[in-house]
Short mmCIF file of C-alpha atoms in Angstrom, two decimals:
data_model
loop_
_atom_site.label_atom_id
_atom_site.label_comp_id
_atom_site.label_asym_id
_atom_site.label_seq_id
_atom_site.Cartn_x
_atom_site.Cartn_y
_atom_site.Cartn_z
CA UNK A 28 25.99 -6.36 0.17
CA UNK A 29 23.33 -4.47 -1.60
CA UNK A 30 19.75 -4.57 -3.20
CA UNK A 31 19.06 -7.74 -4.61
CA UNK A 32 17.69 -6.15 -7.53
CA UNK A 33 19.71 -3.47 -9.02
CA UNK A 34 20.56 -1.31 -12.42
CA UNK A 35 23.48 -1.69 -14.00
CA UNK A 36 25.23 1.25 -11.50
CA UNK A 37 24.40 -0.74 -8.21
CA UNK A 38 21.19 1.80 -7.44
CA UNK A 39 17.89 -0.19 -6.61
CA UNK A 40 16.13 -1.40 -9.41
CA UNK A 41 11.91 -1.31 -10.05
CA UNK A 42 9.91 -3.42 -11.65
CA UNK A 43 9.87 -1.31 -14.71
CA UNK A 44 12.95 -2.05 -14.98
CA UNK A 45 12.62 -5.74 -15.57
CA UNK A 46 9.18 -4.96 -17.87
CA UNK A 47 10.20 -5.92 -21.00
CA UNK A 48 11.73 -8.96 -20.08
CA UNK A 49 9.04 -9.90 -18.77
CA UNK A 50 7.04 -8.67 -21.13
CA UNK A 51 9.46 -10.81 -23.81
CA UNK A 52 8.75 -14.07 -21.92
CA UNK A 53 5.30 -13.34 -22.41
CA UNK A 54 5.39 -13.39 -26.29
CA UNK A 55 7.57 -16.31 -26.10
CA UNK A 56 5.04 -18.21 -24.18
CA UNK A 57 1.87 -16.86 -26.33
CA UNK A 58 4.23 -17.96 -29.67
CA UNK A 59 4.38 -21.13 -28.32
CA UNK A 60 0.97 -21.98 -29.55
CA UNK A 61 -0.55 -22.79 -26.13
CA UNK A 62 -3.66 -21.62 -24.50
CA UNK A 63 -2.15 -19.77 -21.68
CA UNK A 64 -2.22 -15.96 -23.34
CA UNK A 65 -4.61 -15.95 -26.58
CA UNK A 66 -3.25 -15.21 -29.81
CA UNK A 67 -5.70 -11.74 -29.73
CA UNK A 68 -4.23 -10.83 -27.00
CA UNK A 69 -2.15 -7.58 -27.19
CA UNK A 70 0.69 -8.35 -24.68
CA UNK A 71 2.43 -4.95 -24.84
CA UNK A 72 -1.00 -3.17 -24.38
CA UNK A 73 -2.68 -6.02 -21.97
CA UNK A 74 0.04 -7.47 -19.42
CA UNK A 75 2.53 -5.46 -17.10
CA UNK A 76 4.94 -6.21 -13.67
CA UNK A 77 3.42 -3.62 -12.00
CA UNK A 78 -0.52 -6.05 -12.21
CA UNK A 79 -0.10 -9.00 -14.03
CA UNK A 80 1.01 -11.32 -11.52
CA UNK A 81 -0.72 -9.63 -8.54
CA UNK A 82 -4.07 -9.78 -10.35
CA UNK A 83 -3.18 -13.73 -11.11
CA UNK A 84 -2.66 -14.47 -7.89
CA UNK A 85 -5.52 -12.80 -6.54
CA UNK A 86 -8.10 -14.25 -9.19
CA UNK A 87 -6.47 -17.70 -8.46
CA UNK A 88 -6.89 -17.53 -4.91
CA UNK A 89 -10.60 -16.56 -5.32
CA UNK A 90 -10.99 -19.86 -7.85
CA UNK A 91 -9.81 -21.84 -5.03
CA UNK A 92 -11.74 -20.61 -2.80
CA UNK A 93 -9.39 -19.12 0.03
CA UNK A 94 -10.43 -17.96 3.17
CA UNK A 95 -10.67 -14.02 2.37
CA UNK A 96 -8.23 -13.31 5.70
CA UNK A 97 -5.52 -15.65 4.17
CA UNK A 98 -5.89 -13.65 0.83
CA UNK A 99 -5.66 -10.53 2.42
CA UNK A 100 -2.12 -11.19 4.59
CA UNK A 101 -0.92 -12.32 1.05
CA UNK A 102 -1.84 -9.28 -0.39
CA UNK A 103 -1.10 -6.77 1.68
CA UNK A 104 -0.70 -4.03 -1.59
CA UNK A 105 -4.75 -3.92 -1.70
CA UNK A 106 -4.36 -2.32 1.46
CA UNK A 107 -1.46 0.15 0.61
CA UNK A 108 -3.53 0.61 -3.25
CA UNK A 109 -6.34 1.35 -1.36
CA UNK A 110 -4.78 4.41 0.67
CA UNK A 111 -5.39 6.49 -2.25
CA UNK A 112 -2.03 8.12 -0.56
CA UNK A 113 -2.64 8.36 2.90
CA UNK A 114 -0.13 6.26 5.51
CA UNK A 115 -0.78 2.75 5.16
CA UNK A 116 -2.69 1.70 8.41
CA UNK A 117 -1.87 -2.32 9.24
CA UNK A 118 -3.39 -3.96 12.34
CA UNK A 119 -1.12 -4.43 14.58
CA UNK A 120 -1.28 -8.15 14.32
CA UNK A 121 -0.38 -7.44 10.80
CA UNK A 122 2.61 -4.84 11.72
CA UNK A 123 4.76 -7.18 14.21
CA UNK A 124 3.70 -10.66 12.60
CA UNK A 125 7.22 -11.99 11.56
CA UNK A 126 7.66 -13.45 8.36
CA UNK A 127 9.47 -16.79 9.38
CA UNK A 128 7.04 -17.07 11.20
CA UNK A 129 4.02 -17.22 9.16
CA UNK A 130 5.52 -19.58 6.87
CA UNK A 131 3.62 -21.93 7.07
CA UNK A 132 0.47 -19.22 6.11
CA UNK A 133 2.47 -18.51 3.23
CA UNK A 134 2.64 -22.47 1.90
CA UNK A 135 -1.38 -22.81 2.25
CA UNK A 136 -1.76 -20.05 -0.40
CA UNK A 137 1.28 -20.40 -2.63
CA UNK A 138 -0.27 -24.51 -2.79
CA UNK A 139 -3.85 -23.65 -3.77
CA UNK A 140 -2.25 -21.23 -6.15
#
């Protein structure tokens, strides 16, 4: 067993490690002609793992109009972003919530997504 991401010597891999992939998929997409990333747009300068598809998700759940408590148990990073560097402090509904368990939590937003 081991991280399901990793670098070529087994350590954990980041997401930096994976941005210019992504960042290549990108460009292949806005090549392709289609209106999902403008021509003007400077991918290398504009789009990055470490926002890009937080901030999508996030702007799409506000276009569909989710309830602002389901957004926020889906994006639990504002709250560790917002710490400014102090210990993350969840709820404790939050803390022992299990995951399996709020699957179904999970569905409603990936769907309206």
């Amino acid at each position: 067993s081991g991280p399901a991401f990793a670098t070529p010597s087994g350590g954990l891999a980041n997401m930096g490690d994976y941005n210019s992939v992504f960042k290549s998929y990108l460009k292949e997409v806005q090549s392709t002609g289609s209106n999902l990333i403008p021509e003007g747009n400077d991918v290398d300068e504009m789009y990055n793992l470490n926002r890009t598809p937080r901030k999508t998700a996030l702007t799409r759940a506000k276009r569909a109009q989710l309830d602002k408590s389901l957004q926020d148990e889906m994006n639990r990073w504002r709250t560790v972003d917002n710490s400014k560097g102090r210990k993350v402090r969840f709820n404790m509904n939050d803390h022992y919530s299990e995951a399996c368990l709020l699957m179904p939590r999970t569905w409603m937003y990936v769907y309206a997504l």
